[in-house]
Structure formats: C-alpha cells, structure tokens
Short mmCIF file of N, CA and C in Angstrom, two decimals:
data_model
loop_
_atom_site.label_atom_id
_atom_site.label_comp_id
_atom_site.label_asym_id
_atom_site.label_seq_id
_atom_site.Cartn_x
_atom_site.Cartn_y
_atom_site.Cartn_z
N UNK A 1 14.49 -8.80 -22.93
CA UNK A 1 14.58 -9.70 -21.79
C UNK A 1 13.21 -10.28 -21.52
N UNK A 2 13.17 -11.57 -21.30
CA UNK A 2 11.92 -12.26 -20.98
C UNK A 2 11.82 -12.49 -19.49
N UNK A 3 10.62 -12.37 -18.96
CA UNK A 3 10.37 -12.59 -17.54
C UNK A 3 9.49 -13.82 -17.38
N UNK A 4 9.82 -14.63 -16.42
CA UNK A 4 8.96 -15.75 -16.06
C UNK A 4 8.06 -15.30 -14.92
N UNK A 5 6.92 -15.94 -14.80
CA UNK A 5 6.00 -15.60 -13.73
C UNK A 5 6.69 -15.69 -12.36
N UNK A 6 7.62 -16.61 -12.23
CA UNK A 6 8.32 -16.79 -10.94
C UNK A 6 9.28 -15.65 -10.62
N UNK A 7 9.58 -14.79 -11.60
CA UNK A 7 10.46 -13.64 -11.37
C UNK A 7 9.72 -12.50 -10.67
N UNK A 8 8.41 -12.57 -10.61
CA UNK A 8 7.59 -11.50 -10.06
C UNK A 8 7.17 -11.79 -8.63
N UNK A 9 7.12 -10.72 -7.84
CA UNK A 9 6.63 -10.79 -6.47
C UNK A 9 5.27 -10.10 -6.43
N UNK A 10 4.27 -10.74 -5.83
CA UNK A 10 2.95 -10.12 -5.77
C UNK A 10 2.82 -9.16 -4.59
N UNK A 11 2.05 -8.10 -4.80
CA UNK A 11 1.59 -7.23 -3.72
C UNK A 11 0.08 -7.43 -3.68
N UNK A 12 -0.39 -7.94 -2.56
CA UNK A 12 -1.81 -8.24 -2.39
C UNK A 12 -2.53 -6.95 -1.97
N UNK A 13 -3.74 -6.77 -2.45
CA UNK A 13 -4.53 -5.59 -2.10
C UNK A 13 -4.69 -5.53 -0.58
N UNK A 14 -4.29 -4.42 0.05
CA UNK A 14 -4.40 -4.30 1.50
C UNK A 14 -5.82 -3.99 1.98
N UNK A 15 -6.72 -3.68 1.04
CA UNK A 15 -8.12 -3.49 1.40
C UNK A 15 -8.98 -3.75 0.19
N UNK A 16 -10.24 -4.02 0.44
CA UNK A 16 -11.20 -4.28 -0.64
C UNK A 16 -11.67 -2.96 -1.23
N UNK A 17 -11.89 -2.96 -2.53
CA UNK A 17 -12.38 -1.75 -3.19
C UNK A 17 -12.01 -1.73 -4.65
N UNK A 18 -12.00 -0.54 -5.22
CA UNK A 18 -11.70 -0.34 -6.63
C UNK A 18 -10.29 0.23 -6.79
N UNK A 19 -9.46 -0.46 -7.55
CA UNK A 19 -8.10 0.00 -7.82
C UNK A 19 -8.14 1.00 -8.97
N UNK A 20 -7.45 2.13 -8.76
CA UNK A 20 -7.31 3.14 -9.80
C UNK A 20 -5.82 3.45 -9.98
N UNK A 21 -5.51 4.11 -11.06
CA UNK A 21 -4.13 4.52 -11.30
C UNK A 21 -3.70 5.55 -10.26
N UNK A 22 -2.47 5.45 -9.81
CA UNK A 22 -1.94 6.41 -8.84
C UNK A 22 -2.03 7.83 -9.38
N UNK A 23 -1.86 7.98 -10.68
CA UNK A 23 -1.92 9.31 -11.31
C UNK A 23 -3.32 9.93 -11.23
N UNK A 24 -4.33 9.11 -10.90
CA UNK A 24 -5.70 9.62 -10.78
C UNK A 24 -6.06 10.08 -9.36
N UNK A 25 -5.11 10.04 -8.43
CA UNK A 25 -5.39 10.52 -7.07
C UNK A 25 -5.36 12.04 -7.05
N UNK A 26 -6.02 12.62 -6.04
CA UNK A 26 -6.13 14.08 -5.94
C UNK A 26 -4.92 14.75 -5.32
N UNK A 27 -3.96 13.97 -4.85
CA UNK A 27 -2.79 14.53 -4.19
C UNK A 27 -1.60 14.52 -5.14
N UNK A 28 -1.01 15.69 -5.45
CA UNK A 28 0.10 15.74 -6.41
C UNK A 28 1.35 14.98 -5.95
N UNK A 29 1.51 14.81 -4.65
CA UNK A 29 2.66 14.04 -4.14
C UNK A 29 2.53 12.57 -4.57
N UNK A 30 1.32 12.04 -4.47
CA UNK A 30 1.08 10.65 -4.89
C UNK A 30 0.93 10.54 -6.40
N UNK A 31 0.10 11.39 -7.00
CA UNK A 31 -0.14 11.30 -8.44
C UNK A 31 1.14 11.58 -9.24
N UNK A 32 2.02 12.41 -8.68
CA UNK A 32 3.29 12.71 -9.33
C UNK A 32 4.37 11.69 -9.04
N UNK A 33 4.04 10.67 -8.27
CA UNK A 33 4.94 9.56 -7.93
C UNK A 33 6.20 10.05 -7.21
N UNK A 34 6.05 11.10 -6.41
CA UNK A 34 7.17 11.64 -5.63
C UNK A 34 7.59 10.64 -4.55
N UNK A 35 6.62 9.96 -3.96
CA UNK A 35 6.87 9.02 -2.86
C UNK A 35 7.24 7.64 -3.38
N UNK A 36 6.88 7.34 -4.61
CA UNK A 36 7.13 6.03 -5.21
C UNK A 36 6.05 5.73 -6.23
N UNK A 37 5.98 4.47 -6.66
CA UNK A 37 5.04 4.09 -7.71
C UNK A 37 4.14 2.96 -7.20
N UNK A 38 2.93 2.92 -7.74
CA UNK A 38 2.00 1.88 -7.34
C UNK A 38 0.60 2.17 -7.83
N UNK A 39 -0.38 1.88 -6.98
CA UNK A 39 -1.79 2.05 -7.30
C UNK A 39 -2.47 2.78 -6.15
N UNK A 40 -3.75 3.05 -6.32
CA UNK A 40 -4.57 3.59 -5.24
C UNK A 40 -5.86 2.78 -5.22
N UNK A 41 -6.43 2.64 -4.04
CA UNK A 41 -7.67 1.87 -3.89
C UNK A 41 -8.73 2.74 -3.23
N UNK A 42 -9.89 2.81 -3.88
CA UNK A 42 -11.05 3.47 -3.27
C UNK A 42 -11.68 2.41 -2.37
N UNK A 43 -11.57 2.57 -1.05
CA UNK A 43 -11.96 1.47 -0.15
C UNK A 43 -13.46 1.24 -0.06
N UNK A 44 -13.78 -0.04 0.14
CA UNK A 44 -15.16 -0.42 0.34
C UNK A 44 -15.45 -0.77 1.79
N UNK A 45 -14.40 -0.83 2.60
CA UNK A 45 -14.56 -1.11 4.03
C UNK A 45 -13.41 -0.47 4.80
N UNK A 46 -13.39 -0.68 6.09
CA UNK A 46 -12.41 -0.02 6.95
C UNK A 46 -11.38 -0.94 7.57
N UNK A 47 -10.92 -1.92 6.80
CA UNK A 47 -9.87 -2.80 7.31
C UNK A 47 -8.70 -2.84 6.35
N UNK A 48 -7.50 -2.67 6.89
CA UNK A 48 -6.26 -2.77 6.11
C UNK A 48 -5.53 -4.02 6.55
N UNK A 49 -5.06 -4.80 5.58
CA UNK A 49 -4.26 -5.98 5.87
C UNK A 49 -2.88 -5.82 5.24
N UNK A 50 -1.94 -6.61 5.69
CA UNK A 50 -0.58 -6.54 5.16
C UNK A 50 -0.58 -6.99 3.69
N UNK A 51 -0.03 -6.16 2.79
CA UNK A 51 0.01 -6.51 1.37
C UNK A 51 1.12 -7.50 1.02
N UNK A 52 2.10 -7.63 1.93
CA UNK A 52 3.23 -8.55 1.76
C UNK A 52 3.59 -9.09 3.13
N UNK A 53 4.32 -10.18 3.14
CA UNK A 53 4.89 -10.67 4.39
C UNK A 53 6.19 -9.92 4.63
N UNK A 54 6.42 -9.52 5.88
CA UNK A 54 7.62 -8.76 6.20
C UNK A 54 7.54 -8.17 7.58
N UNK A 55 8.11 -6.97 7.72
CA UNK A 55 8.19 -6.29 9.01
C UNK A 55 7.55 -4.91 8.90
N UNK A 56 6.77 -4.55 9.92
CA UNK A 56 6.21 -3.19 9.98
C UNK A 56 7.38 -2.25 10.25
N UNK A 57 7.74 -1.45 9.25
CA UNK A 57 8.91 -0.58 9.37
C UNK A 57 8.55 0.85 9.75
N UNK A 58 7.24 1.20 9.63
CA UNK A 58 6.83 2.56 9.96
C UNK A 58 5.34 2.58 10.24
N UNK A 59 4.97 3.30 11.28
CA UNK A 59 3.58 3.64 11.54
C UNK A 59 3.58 5.14 11.83
N UNK A 60 2.80 5.88 11.06
CA UNK A 60 2.71 7.33 11.28
C UNK A 60 2.17 7.59 12.68
N UNK A 61 2.63 8.65 13.35
CA UNK A 61 2.12 8.98 14.68
C UNK A 61 0.60 9.14 14.72
N UNK A 62 0.00 9.48 13.58
CA UNK A 62 -1.46 9.64 13.50
C UNK A 62 -2.15 8.36 13.01
N UNK A 63 -1.40 7.28 12.87
CA UNK A 63 -1.91 5.93 12.54
C UNK A 63 -2.60 5.83 11.18
N UNK A 64 -2.38 6.80 10.29
CA UNK A 64 -3.04 6.79 8.98
C UNK A 64 -2.18 6.19 7.87
N UNK A 65 -0.93 5.87 8.15
CA UNK A 65 -0.08 5.25 7.14
C UNK A 65 0.87 4.25 7.78
N UNK A 66 1.17 3.22 6.97
CA UNK A 66 1.97 2.09 7.45
C UNK A 66 2.99 1.71 6.39
N UNK A 67 4.21 1.46 6.83
CA UNK A 67 5.25 0.96 5.95
C UNK A 67 5.53 -0.48 6.31
N UNK A 68 5.60 -1.33 5.30
CA UNK A 68 5.94 -2.73 5.50
C UNK A 68 7.13 -3.03 4.61
N UNK A 69 8.20 -3.55 5.20
CA UNK A 69 9.35 -3.96 4.42
C UNK A 69 9.25 -5.45 4.19
N UNK A 70 9.08 -5.83 2.92
CA UNK A 70 8.98 -7.24 2.55
C UNK A 70 10.30 -7.92 2.85
N UNK A 71 10.27 -9.23 2.96
CA UNK A 71 11.49 -9.97 3.26
C UNK A 71 12.54 -9.86 2.17
N UNK A 72 12.14 -9.43 0.95
CA UNK A 72 13.14 -9.20 -0.10
C UNK A 72 13.73 -7.79 -0.02
N UNK A 73 13.29 -7.00 0.97
CA UNK A 73 13.82 -5.65 1.18
C UNK A 73 13.00 -4.54 0.55
N UNK A 74 11.97 -4.87 -0.20
CA UNK A 74 11.13 -3.87 -0.85
C UNK A 74 10.19 -3.23 0.17
N UNK A 75 10.13 -1.89 0.16
CA UNK A 75 9.29 -1.15 1.09
C UNK A 75 7.96 -0.80 0.42
N UNK A 76 6.87 -1.16 1.11
CA UNK A 76 5.52 -0.87 0.62
C UNK A 76 4.88 0.10 1.60
N UNK A 77 4.30 1.17 1.10
CA UNK A 77 3.59 2.15 1.92
C UNK A 77 2.10 2.04 1.64
N UNK A 78 1.31 1.96 2.71
CA UNK A 78 -0.15 2.00 2.61
C UNK A 78 -0.57 3.28 3.33
N UNK A 79 -1.10 4.24 2.57
CA UNK A 79 -1.47 5.55 3.11
C UNK A 79 -2.98 5.70 3.05
N UNK A 80 -3.64 5.56 4.18
CA UNK A 80 -5.10 5.53 4.22
C UNK A 80 -5.67 6.94 4.03
N UNK A 81 -6.22 7.18 2.85
CA UNK A 81 -6.85 8.46 2.55
C UNK A 81 -5.88 9.54 2.12
N UNK A 82 -6.46 10.63 1.65
CA UNK A 82 -5.70 11.80 1.20
C UNK A 82 -5.88 12.90 2.26
N UNK A 83 -4.76 13.42 2.74
CA UNK A 83 -4.74 14.48 3.77
C UNK A 83 -5.34 14.04 5.11
N UNK A 84 -5.47 12.73 5.32
CA UNK A 84 -6.07 12.23 6.57
C UNK A 84 -5.15 12.43 7.77
N UNK A 85 -3.93 12.86 7.55
CA UNK A 85 -3.06 13.23 8.66
C UNK A 85 -3.73 14.32 9.49
N UNK A 86 -4.57 15.13 8.84
CA UNK A 86 -5.26 16.23 9.53
C UNK A 86 -6.30 15.74 10.53
N UNK A 87 -6.66 14.46 10.47
CA UNK A 87 -7.58 13.89 11.46
C UNK A 87 -6.89 13.62 12.80
N UNK A 88 -5.56 13.74 12.80
CA UNK A 88 -4.74 13.58 14.00
C UNK A 88 -5.00 12.25 14.72
N UNK A 89 -5.21 11.20 13.94
CA UNK A 89 -5.39 9.86 14.50
C UNK A 89 -6.83 9.47 14.76
N UNK A 90 -7.73 10.43 14.71
CA UNK A 90 -9.14 10.15 14.97
C UNK A 90 -9.68 9.18 13.90
N UNK A 91 -10.24 8.07 14.35
CA UNK A 91 -10.83 7.09 13.45
C UNK A 91 -9.89 5.98 13.00
N UNK A 92 -8.65 5.98 13.46
CA UNK A 92 -7.67 4.97 13.07
C UNK A 92 -7.25 4.13 14.28
N UNK A 93 -7.31 2.82 14.15
CA UNK A 93 -6.93 1.92 15.24
C UNK A 93 -5.87 0.95 14.72
N UNK A 94 -4.60 1.14 15.13
CA UNK A 94 -3.56 0.21 14.69
C UNK A 94 -3.72 -1.16 15.37
N UNK A 95 -3.42 -2.20 14.63
CA UNK A 95 -3.49 -3.56 15.14
C UNK A 95 -2.11 -4.22 15.20
N UNK A 96 -1.08 -3.45 14.86
CA UNK A 96 0.31 -3.92 14.86
C UNK A 96 1.19 -2.85 15.49
N UNK A 97 2.46 -3.17 15.66
CA UNK A 97 3.43 -2.20 16.18
C UNK A 97 4.68 -2.22 15.30
N UNK A 98 5.41 -1.13 15.35
CA UNK A 98 6.64 -1.02 14.56
C UNK A 98 7.60 -2.13 14.99
N UNK A 99 8.17 -2.80 14.01
CA UNK A 99 9.10 -3.89 14.26
C UNK A 99 8.44 -5.26 14.27
N UNK A 100 7.12 -5.28 14.24
CA UNK A 100 6.40 -6.55 14.27
C UNK A 100 6.47 -7.24 12.91
N UNK A 101 6.68 -8.55 12.92
CA UNK A 101 6.60 -9.33 11.68
C UNK A 101 5.14 -9.60 11.38
N UNK A 102 4.79 -9.51 10.10
CA UNK A 102 3.42 -9.76 9.66
C UNK A 102 3.42 -10.70 8.46
N UNK A 103 2.34 -11.41 8.32
CA UNK A 103 2.13 -12.27 7.16
C UNK A 103 1.15 -11.58 6.22
N UNK A 104 1.29 -11.82 4.94
CA UNK A 104 0.37 -11.25 3.97
C UNK A 104 -1.06 -11.60 4.38
N UNK A 105 -1.94 -10.59 4.34
CA UNK A 105 -3.33 -10.77 4.71
C UNK A 105 -3.64 -10.55 6.18
N UNK A 106 -2.61 -10.37 7.01
CA UNK A 106 -2.82 -10.14 8.45
C UNK A 106 -3.37 -8.73 8.68
N UNK A 107 -4.43 -8.57 9.48
CA UNK A 107 -4.95 -7.23 9.76
C UNK A 107 -3.88 -6.31 10.37
N UNK A 108 -3.80 -5.10 9.83
CA UNK A 108 -2.81 -4.11 10.25
C UNK A 108 -3.48 -2.93 10.94
N UNK A 109 -4.67 -2.54 10.46
CA UNK A 109 -5.34 -1.36 10.97
C UNK A 109 -6.84 -1.44 10.67
N UNK A 110 -7.62 -0.88 11.57
CA UNK A 110 -9.04 -0.65 11.33
C UNK A 110 -9.20 0.87 11.23
N UNK A 111 -10.09 1.31 10.36
CA UNK A 111 -10.36 2.74 10.27
C UNK A 111 -11.84 2.96 10.01
N UNK A 112 -12.31 4.13 10.42
CA UNK A 112 -13.72 4.47 10.30
C UNK A 112 -13.94 5.19 8.97
N UNK A 113 -14.33 4.41 7.97
CA UNK A 113 -14.52 4.95 6.62
C UNK A 113 -15.58 6.04 6.60
N UNK A 114 -16.67 5.84 7.34
CA UNK A 114 -17.74 6.85 7.38
C UNK A 114 -17.25 8.16 7.99
N UNK A 115 -16.45 8.07 9.05
CA UNK A 115 -15.91 9.26 9.70
C UNK A 115 -15.01 10.04 8.73
N UNK A 116 -14.15 9.33 8.02
CA UNK A 116 -13.24 9.98 7.06
C UNK A 116 -14.06 10.77 6.04
N UNK A 117 -15.08 10.13 5.50
CA UNK A 117 -15.91 10.80 4.49
C UNK A 117 -16.72 11.93 5.11
N UNK A 118 -17.28 11.70 6.30
CA UNK A 118 -18.09 12.72 6.98
C UNK A 118 -17.26 13.98 7.28
N UNK A 119 -15.98 13.78 7.61
CA UNK A 119 -15.09 14.90 7.90
C UNK A 119 -14.60 15.59 6.62
N UNK A 120 -15.04 15.10 5.46
CA UNK A 120 -14.72 15.76 4.19
C UNK A 120 -13.43 15.30 3.52
N UNK A 121 -12.89 14.17 3.95
CA UNK A 121 -11.65 13.68 3.36
C UNK A 121 -11.92 12.60 2.32
N UNK A 122 -11.02 12.50 1.39
CA UNK A 122 -11.06 11.47 0.36
C UNK A 122 -10.39 10.22 0.94
N UNK A 123 -11.09 9.09 0.94
CA UNK A 123 -10.56 7.86 1.54
C UNK A 123 -9.69 7.06 0.59
N UNK A 124 -9.49 7.53 -0.63
CA UNK A 124 -8.65 6.81 -1.59
C UNK A 124 -7.28 6.55 -0.96
N UNK A 125 -6.85 5.29 -1.03
CA UNK A 125 -5.67 4.81 -0.30
C UNK A 125 -4.55 4.41 -1.26
N UNK A 126 -3.49 5.23 -1.37
CA UNK A 126 -2.34 4.83 -2.18
C UNK A 126 -1.61 3.63 -1.57
N UNK A 127 -1.20 2.73 -2.45
CA UNK A 127 -0.40 1.55 -2.09
C UNK A 127 0.82 1.63 -2.98
N UNK A 128 1.98 1.90 -2.38
CA UNK A 128 3.15 2.33 -3.14
C UNK A 128 4.39 1.54 -2.80
N UNK A 129 5.15 1.21 -3.83
CA UNK A 129 6.53 0.77 -3.62
C UNK A 129 7.32 2.07 -3.50
N UNK A 130 7.90 2.29 -2.32
CA UNK A 130 8.47 3.60 -2.01
C UNK A 130 9.68 3.96 -2.87
N UNK A 131 9.98 5.25 -2.90
CA UNK A 131 11.12 5.74 -3.68
C UNK A 131 12.43 5.13 -3.20
N UNK A 132 12.49 4.68 -1.94
CA UNK A 132 13.69 4.01 -1.44
C UNK A 132 13.91 2.65 -2.11
N UNK A 133 12.84 2.06 -2.61
CA UNK A 133 12.92 0.72 -3.19
C UNK A 133 12.69 0.67 -4.70
N UNK A 134 12.03 1.67 -5.24
CA UNK A 134 11.58 1.59 -6.63
C UNK A 134 12.76 1.49 -7.61
N UNK A 135 13.93 2.00 -7.23
CA UNK A 135 15.08 1.91 -8.13
C UNK A 135 15.58 0.47 -8.27
N UNK A 136 15.20 -0.42 -7.36
CA UNK A 136 15.56 -1.84 -7.44
C UNK A 136 14.58 -2.63 -8.30
N UNK A 137 13.44 -2.01 -8.62
CA UNK A 137 12.40 -2.69 -9.37
C UNK A 137 12.69 -2.56 -10.87
N UNK A 138 12.82 -3.71 -11.52
CA UNK A 138 13.10 -3.73 -12.94
C UNK A 138 11.82 -3.62 -13.75
N UNK A 139 10.75 -4.21 -13.23
CA UNK A 139 9.47 -4.18 -13.94
C UNK A 139 8.34 -4.16 -12.93
N UNK A 140 7.34 -3.32 -13.19
CA UNK A 140 6.19 -3.18 -12.30
C UNK A 140 4.92 -3.31 -13.14
N UNK A 141 4.06 -4.24 -12.74
CA UNK A 141 2.78 -4.45 -13.42
C UNK A 141 1.68 -4.07 -12.44
N UNK A 142 0.81 -3.16 -12.88
CA UNK A 142 -0.24 -2.63 -12.02
C UNK A 142 -1.59 -3.11 -12.49
N UNK A 143 -2.49 -3.31 -11.55
CA UNK A 143 -3.84 -3.78 -11.85
C UNK A 143 -4.84 -2.66 -11.60
N UNK A 144 -5.95 -2.68 -12.32
CA UNK A 144 -7.07 -1.81 -12.03
C UNK A 144 -8.32 -2.68 -11.90
N UNK A 145 -9.40 -2.10 -11.43
CA UNK A 145 -10.64 -2.85 -11.24
C UNK A 145 -10.87 -3.17 -9.77
N UNK A 146 -11.82 -4.03 -9.51
CA UNK A 146 -12.18 -4.34 -8.12
C UNK A 146 -11.30 -5.44 -7.56
N UNK A 147 -10.94 -5.29 -6.28
CA UNK A 147 -10.09 -6.26 -5.59
C UNK A 147 -10.68 -6.60 -4.23
N UNK A 148 -10.29 -7.77 -3.74
CA UNK A 148 -10.67 -8.18 -2.39
C UNK A 148 -9.43 -8.13 -1.52
N UNK A 149 -9.52 -7.36 -0.43
CA UNK A 149 -8.39 -7.20 0.48
C UNK A 149 -7.90 -8.53 1.02
N UNK A 150 -6.59 -8.72 0.96
CA UNK A 150 -5.97 -9.94 1.47
C UNK A 150 -5.99 -11.10 0.49
N UNK A 151 -6.63 -10.92 -0.66
CA UNK A 151 -6.75 -12.03 -1.61
C UNK A 151 -6.32 -11.67 -3.02
N UNK A 152 -6.72 -10.51 -3.52
CA UNK A 152 -6.44 -10.12 -4.91
C UNK A 152 -5.08 -9.45 -5.03
N UNK A 153 -4.40 -9.73 -6.12
CA UNK A 153 -3.12 -9.06 -6.43
C UNK A 153 -3.43 -7.69 -7.01
N UNK A 154 -2.76 -6.65 -6.49
CA UNK A 154 -2.93 -5.31 -7.07
C UNK A 154 -1.69 -4.84 -7.82
N UNK A 155 -0.54 -5.50 -7.56
CA UNK A 155 0.70 -5.19 -8.27
C UNK A 155 1.58 -6.42 -8.32
N UNK A 156 2.43 -6.48 -9.32
CA UNK A 156 3.50 -7.47 -9.39
C UNK A 156 4.78 -6.72 -9.69
N UNK A 157 5.87 -7.10 -9.05
CA UNK A 157 7.15 -6.44 -9.36
C UNK A 157 8.26 -7.47 -9.53
N UNK A 158 9.19 -7.13 -10.39
CA UNK A 158 10.40 -7.93 -10.59
C UNK A 158 11.57 -7.07 -10.18
N UNK A 159 12.49 -7.66 -9.43
CA UNK A 159 13.66 -6.92 -8.94
C UNK A 159 14.85 -7.09 -9.89
N UNK A 160 15.71 -6.08 -9.87
CA UNK A 160 16.98 -6.18 -10.59
C UNK A 160 17.74 -7.37 -10.01
N UNK A 161 18.40 -8.10 -10.88
CA UNK A 161 19.22 -9.23 -10.40
C UNK A 161 20.43 -8.68 -9.67
N UNK A 162 20.75 -9.31 -8.54
CA UNK A 162 21.94 -8.88 -7.77
C UNK A 162 23.19 -9.35 -8.50
N UNK A 163 24.19 -8.47 -8.48
CA UNK A 163 25.44 -8.79 -9.17
C UNK A 163 26.47 -9.28 -8.22
#
C-alpha cells in the first residue's frame, strides 16, 4: 500500500529540545509502550504547547500530564518528566482547562525545568499516541533530533480508513 503525504497527520513538538526514541526513556511503562507509542523529548525550556488542534481531554490532578484529543479522535498524551507525579503539582502551572478547545502551538502549561532537575527528577517528556487510539493508526513515523516547540513535527500518523 502506498501512502500520500496528505494521508498523514502531523504531531507538532509540544516543547523545544532533543527528540529520542520512547524505548530510550527510563520508565518501563513508557519505554515498553504500555501507554501507547510515540517519542520522548529532553526539554530545553519549561513551556508546553498543544501538539495538535483539538480538545483538552485530561489534566492530571498534579498538572504534570495533559491529554489532547485531536479533531480526528486521536488521543495524544504529553507527560512532563518521569515520576514527576511525586512533585504533587509543585512547579507546574496549567494554562488550559479540561474541555477547552486548543489550536496547535497554543501554550498548555508552564513548568519549572530547574526545579524538576534540582528535585532529582528526569525531565524527559513522553509524547504519545495513547493505547486508546494507537489501534486506529495504520502507520506511524517518528522523528529524532532537535525540535522547536510549536513548529517542528515530531511524529506523523496515518489512520485506518473507515469502512
């Protein structure tokens, strides 16, 4: 089967930094793709933007992770750091609310990158097409290297054709 460029949906990097393979993260839940498939970004700053246009479908009570459901129904999870739930919200400032519509590149959260590192946590941020959506994805292309948040593509996905 051949794919045209128009068959793919882009996921824009939600933050600036270095993209690495999800399998290279220190958390077996993410590296084992239990939650879904995607990439991870070693952040260079403390701002997260919406990777797709859609609706904020989830904000963790500790403000360290955000779910965005794209208008095509695909769920994207942005999980700021590894084990940062243990910070109990310290250093995370949400800029959106659950149910809010967002445009790609719109600021979603500010976080204190220095605080995360000072507290001994890894700030590597998984960006995942969740397990609820990954079965609809026919093809997933992942990028590595440096990205600019809100501008660079970090993933492309093609969905199964509806019957």
